[in-house]
PDB file of C-alpha atoms in Angstrom:
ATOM      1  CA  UNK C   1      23.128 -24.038 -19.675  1.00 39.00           C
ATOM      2  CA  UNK C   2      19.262 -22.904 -20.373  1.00 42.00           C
ATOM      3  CA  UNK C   3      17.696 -21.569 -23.128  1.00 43.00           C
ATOM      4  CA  UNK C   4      15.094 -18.707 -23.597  1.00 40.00           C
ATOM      5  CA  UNK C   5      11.674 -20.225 -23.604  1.00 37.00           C
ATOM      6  CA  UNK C   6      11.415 -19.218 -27.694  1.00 39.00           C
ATOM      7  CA  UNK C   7      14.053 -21.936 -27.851  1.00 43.00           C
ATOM      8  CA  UNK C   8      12.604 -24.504 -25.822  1.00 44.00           C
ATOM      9  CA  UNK C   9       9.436 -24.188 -27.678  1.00 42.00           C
ATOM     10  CA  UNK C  10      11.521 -24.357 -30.925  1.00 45.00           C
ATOM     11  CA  UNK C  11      13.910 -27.352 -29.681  1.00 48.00           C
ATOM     12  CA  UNK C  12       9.999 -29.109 -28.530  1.00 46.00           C
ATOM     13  CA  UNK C  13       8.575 -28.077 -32.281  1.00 46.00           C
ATOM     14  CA  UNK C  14      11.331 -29.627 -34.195  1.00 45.00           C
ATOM     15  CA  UNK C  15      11.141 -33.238 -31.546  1.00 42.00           C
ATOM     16  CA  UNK C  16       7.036 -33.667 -32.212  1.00 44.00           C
ATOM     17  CA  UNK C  17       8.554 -32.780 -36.405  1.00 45.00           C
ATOM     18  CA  UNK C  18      10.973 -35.389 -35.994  1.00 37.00           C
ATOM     19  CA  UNK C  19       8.266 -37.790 -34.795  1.00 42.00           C
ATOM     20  CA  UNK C  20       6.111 -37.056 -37.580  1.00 49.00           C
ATOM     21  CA  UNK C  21       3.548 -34.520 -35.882  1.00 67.00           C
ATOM     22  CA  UNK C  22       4.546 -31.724 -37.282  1.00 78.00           C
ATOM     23  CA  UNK C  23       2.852 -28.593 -35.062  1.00 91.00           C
ATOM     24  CA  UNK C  24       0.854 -26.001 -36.506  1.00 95.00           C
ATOM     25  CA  UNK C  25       3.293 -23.186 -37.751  1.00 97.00           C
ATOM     26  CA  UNK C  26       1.939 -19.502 -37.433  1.00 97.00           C
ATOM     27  CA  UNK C  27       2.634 -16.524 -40.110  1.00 97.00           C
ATOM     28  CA  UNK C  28       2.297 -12.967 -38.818  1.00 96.00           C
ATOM     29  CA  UNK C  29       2.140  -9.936 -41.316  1.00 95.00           C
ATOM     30  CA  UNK C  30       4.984  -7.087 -40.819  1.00 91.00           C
ATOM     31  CA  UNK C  31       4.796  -5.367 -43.261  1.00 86.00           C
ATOM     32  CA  UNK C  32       3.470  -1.365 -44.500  1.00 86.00           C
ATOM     33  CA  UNK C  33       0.817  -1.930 -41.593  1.00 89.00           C
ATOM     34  CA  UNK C  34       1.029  -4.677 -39.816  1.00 89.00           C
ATOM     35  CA  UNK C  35       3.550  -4.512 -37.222  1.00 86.00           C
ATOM     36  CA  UNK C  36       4.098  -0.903 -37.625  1.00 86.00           C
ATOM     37  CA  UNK C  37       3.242   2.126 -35.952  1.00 85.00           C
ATOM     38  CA  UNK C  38       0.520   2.573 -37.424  1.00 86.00           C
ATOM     39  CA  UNK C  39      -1.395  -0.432 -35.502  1.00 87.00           C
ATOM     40  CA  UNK C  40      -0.887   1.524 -31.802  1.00 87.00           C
ATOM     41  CA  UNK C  41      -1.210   0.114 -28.614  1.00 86.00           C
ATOM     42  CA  UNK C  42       0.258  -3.260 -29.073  1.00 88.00           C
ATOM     43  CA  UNK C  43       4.547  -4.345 -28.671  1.00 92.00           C
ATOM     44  CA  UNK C  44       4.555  -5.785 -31.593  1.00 92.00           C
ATOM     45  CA  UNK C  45       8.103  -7.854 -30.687  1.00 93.00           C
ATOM     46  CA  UNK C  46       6.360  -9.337 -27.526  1.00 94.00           C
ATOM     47  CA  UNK C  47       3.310 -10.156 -30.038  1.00 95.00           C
ATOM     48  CA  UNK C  48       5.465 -12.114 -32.296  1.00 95.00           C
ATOM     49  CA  UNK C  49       7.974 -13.476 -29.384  1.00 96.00           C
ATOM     50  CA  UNK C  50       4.577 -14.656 -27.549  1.00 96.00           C
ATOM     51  CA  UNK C  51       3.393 -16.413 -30.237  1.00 97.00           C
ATOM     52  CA  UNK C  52       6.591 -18.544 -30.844  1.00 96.00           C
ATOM     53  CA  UNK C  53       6.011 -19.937 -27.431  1.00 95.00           C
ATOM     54  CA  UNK C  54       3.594 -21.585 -28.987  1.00 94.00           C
ATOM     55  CA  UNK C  55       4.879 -22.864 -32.198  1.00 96.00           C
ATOM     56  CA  UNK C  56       6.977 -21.558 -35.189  1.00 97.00           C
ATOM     57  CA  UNK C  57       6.491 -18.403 -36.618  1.00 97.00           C
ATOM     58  CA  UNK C  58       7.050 -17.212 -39.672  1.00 97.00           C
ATOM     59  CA  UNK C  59       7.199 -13.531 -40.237  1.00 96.00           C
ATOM     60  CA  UNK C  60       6.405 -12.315 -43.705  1.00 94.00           C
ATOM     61  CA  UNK C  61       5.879  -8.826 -45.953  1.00 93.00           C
ATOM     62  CA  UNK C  62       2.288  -7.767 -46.838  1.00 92.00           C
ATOM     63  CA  UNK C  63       0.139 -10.132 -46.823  1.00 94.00           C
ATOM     64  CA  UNK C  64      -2.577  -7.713 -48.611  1.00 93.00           C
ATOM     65  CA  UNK C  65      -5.378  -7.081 -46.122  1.00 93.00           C
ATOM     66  CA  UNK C  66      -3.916  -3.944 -44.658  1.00 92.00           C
ATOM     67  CA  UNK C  67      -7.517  -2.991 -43.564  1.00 93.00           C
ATOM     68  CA  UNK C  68      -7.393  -5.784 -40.666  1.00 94.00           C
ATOM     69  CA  UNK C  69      -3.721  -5.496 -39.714  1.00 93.00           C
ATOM     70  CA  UNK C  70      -2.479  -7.126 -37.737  1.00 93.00           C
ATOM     71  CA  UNK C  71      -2.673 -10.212 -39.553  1.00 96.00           C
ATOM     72  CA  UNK C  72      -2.160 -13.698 -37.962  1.00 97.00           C
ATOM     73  CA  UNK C  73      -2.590 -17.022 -40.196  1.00 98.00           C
ATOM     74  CA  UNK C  74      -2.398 -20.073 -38.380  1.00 98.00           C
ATOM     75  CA  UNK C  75      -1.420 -23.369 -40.248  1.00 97.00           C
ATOM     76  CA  UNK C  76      -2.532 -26.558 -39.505  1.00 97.00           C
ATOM     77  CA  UNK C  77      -0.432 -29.009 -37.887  1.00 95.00           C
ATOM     78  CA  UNK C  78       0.123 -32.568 -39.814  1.00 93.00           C
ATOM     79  CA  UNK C  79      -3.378 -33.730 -37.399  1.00 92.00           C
ATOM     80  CA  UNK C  80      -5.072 -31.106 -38.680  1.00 94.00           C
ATOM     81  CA  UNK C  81      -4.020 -31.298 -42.170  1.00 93.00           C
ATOM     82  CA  UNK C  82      -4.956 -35.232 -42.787  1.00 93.00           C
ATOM     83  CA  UNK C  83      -8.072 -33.956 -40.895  1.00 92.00           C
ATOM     84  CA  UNK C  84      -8.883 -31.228 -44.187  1.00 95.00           C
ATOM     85  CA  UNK C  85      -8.140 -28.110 -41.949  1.00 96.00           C
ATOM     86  CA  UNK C  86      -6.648 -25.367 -43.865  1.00 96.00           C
ATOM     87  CA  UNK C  87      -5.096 -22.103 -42.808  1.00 97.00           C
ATOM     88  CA  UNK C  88      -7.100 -19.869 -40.790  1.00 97.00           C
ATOM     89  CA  UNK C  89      -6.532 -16.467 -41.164  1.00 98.00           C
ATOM     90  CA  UNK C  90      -7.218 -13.898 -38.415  1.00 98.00           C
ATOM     91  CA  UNK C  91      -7.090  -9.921 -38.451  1.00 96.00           C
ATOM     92  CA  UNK C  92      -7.337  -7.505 -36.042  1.00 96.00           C
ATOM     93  CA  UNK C  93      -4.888  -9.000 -33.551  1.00 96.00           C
ATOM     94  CA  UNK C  94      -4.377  -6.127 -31.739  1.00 94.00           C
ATOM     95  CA  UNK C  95      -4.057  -6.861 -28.167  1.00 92.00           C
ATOM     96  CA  UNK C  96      -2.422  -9.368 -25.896  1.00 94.00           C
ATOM     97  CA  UNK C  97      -5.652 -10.595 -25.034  1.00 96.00           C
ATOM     98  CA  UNK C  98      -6.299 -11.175 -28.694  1.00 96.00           C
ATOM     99  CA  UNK C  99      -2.701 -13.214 -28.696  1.00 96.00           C
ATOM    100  CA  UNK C 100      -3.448 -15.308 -25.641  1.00 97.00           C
ATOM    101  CA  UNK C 101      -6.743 -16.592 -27.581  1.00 97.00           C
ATOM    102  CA  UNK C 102      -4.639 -17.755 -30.466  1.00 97.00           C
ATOM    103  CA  UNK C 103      -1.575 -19.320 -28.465  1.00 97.00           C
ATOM    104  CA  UNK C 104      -4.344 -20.849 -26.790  1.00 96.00           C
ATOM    105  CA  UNK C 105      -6.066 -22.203 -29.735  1.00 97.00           C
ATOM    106  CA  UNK C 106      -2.808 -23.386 -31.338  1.00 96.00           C
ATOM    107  CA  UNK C 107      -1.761 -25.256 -27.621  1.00 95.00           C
ATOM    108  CA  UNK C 108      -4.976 -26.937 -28.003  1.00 94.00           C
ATOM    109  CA  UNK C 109      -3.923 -28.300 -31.974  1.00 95.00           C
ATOM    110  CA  UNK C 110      -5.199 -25.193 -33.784  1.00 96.00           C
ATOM    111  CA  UNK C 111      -7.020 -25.748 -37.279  1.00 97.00           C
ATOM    112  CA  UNK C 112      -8.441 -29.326 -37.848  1.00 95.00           C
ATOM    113  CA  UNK C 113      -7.823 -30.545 -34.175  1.00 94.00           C
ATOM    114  CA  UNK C 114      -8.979 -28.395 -31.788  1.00 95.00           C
ATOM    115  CA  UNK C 115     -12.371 -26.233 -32.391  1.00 96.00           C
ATOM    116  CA  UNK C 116     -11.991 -22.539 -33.248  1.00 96.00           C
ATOM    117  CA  UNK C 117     -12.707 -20.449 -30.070  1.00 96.00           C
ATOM    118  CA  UNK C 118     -15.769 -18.533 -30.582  1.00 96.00           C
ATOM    119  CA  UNK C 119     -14.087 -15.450 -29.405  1.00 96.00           C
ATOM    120  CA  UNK C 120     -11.350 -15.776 -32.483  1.00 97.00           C
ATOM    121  CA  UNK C 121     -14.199 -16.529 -34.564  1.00 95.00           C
ATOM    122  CA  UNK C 122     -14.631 -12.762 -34.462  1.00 96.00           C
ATOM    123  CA  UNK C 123     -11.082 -12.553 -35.913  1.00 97.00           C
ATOM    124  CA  UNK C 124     -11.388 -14.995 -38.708  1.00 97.00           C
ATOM    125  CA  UNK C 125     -10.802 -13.047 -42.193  1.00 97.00           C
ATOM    126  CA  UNK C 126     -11.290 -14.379 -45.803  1.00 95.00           C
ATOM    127  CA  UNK C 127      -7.729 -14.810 -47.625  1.00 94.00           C
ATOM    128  CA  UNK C 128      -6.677 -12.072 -50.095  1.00 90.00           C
ATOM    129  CA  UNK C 129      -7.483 -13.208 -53.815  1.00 82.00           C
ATOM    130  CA  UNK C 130      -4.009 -13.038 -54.802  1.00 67.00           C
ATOM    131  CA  UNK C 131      -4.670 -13.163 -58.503  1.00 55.00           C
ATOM    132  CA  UNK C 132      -7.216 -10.053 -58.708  1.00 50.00           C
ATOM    133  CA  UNK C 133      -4.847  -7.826 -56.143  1.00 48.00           C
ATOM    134  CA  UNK C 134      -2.022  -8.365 -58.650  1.00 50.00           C
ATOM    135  CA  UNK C 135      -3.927  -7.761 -61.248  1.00 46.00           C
ATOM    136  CA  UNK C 136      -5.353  -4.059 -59.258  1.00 47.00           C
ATOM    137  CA  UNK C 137      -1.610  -3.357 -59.233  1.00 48.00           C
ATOM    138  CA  UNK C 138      -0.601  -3.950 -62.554  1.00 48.00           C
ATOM    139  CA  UNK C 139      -3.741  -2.440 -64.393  1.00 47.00           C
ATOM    140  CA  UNK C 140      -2.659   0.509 -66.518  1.00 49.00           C
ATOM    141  CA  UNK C 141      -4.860   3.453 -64.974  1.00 50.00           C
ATOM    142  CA  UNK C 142      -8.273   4.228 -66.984  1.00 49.00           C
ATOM    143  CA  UNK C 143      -8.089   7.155 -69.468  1.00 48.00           C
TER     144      UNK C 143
END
């Protein structure tokens, strides 16, 4: 009996988190913008399906920078993370090409253990202030 690649790179995630090297997990907007029609030109299943290859992902609602969907964060693995990496956030990702430069990064160790491609260095967004946007959204309007 095989499994679909997905799995195998699932079944090989979970054995290097077993033996305390936990891989660098991946979060991908899909959301109002992200992962909607509104990004065109891209599959946005294979997007997400290529990318767990590669390590797990994590898909989540609006992550609040609609103006660079799509929106990939990468997480560091536990290497990177006793290294000091922290999440790198990327936006635009809006072609396979794009998506091959991240699976590659994240093959290589991703944040902390491998050097950011220059290429996604292009991609590489600042966080959303989480604190001011839901404080935008809950201001009363002014009079």
């Amino acid at each position: 009996m095989t499994g679909t690649s997905a799995d195998q790179a699932s079944d090989e995630a979970g054995a290097a988190e077993r033996a305390g090297a936990a891989p660098c997990r991946i979060v991908v907007c899909r959301d109002c913008c992200c992962g909607s029609p509104k990004v065109t030109g891209l599959d946005h299943a294979a997007q997400t399906a290529r990318l767990r290859e590669e390590a797990p992902v994590r898909v989540s609602d609006c992550l609040d920078v609609c103006d660079q969907a799509n929106v990939v964060v990468v997480q560091p693995s536990a290497e990177g993370r006793a290294a000091g990496a922290r999440p790198v956030w990327l936006g635009l990702v809006n072609d396979p090409d794009a998506t091959e430069d991240v699976t590659a990064w994240v093959r290589a160790g991703g944040p902390g253990a491998a050097p950011l491609p220059d290429i996604l260095d292009l991609h590489v967004i600042a966080p959303p202030r989480r604190g001011l946007a839901a404080n935008r959204r809950a201001a009363p309007p002014d009079p």
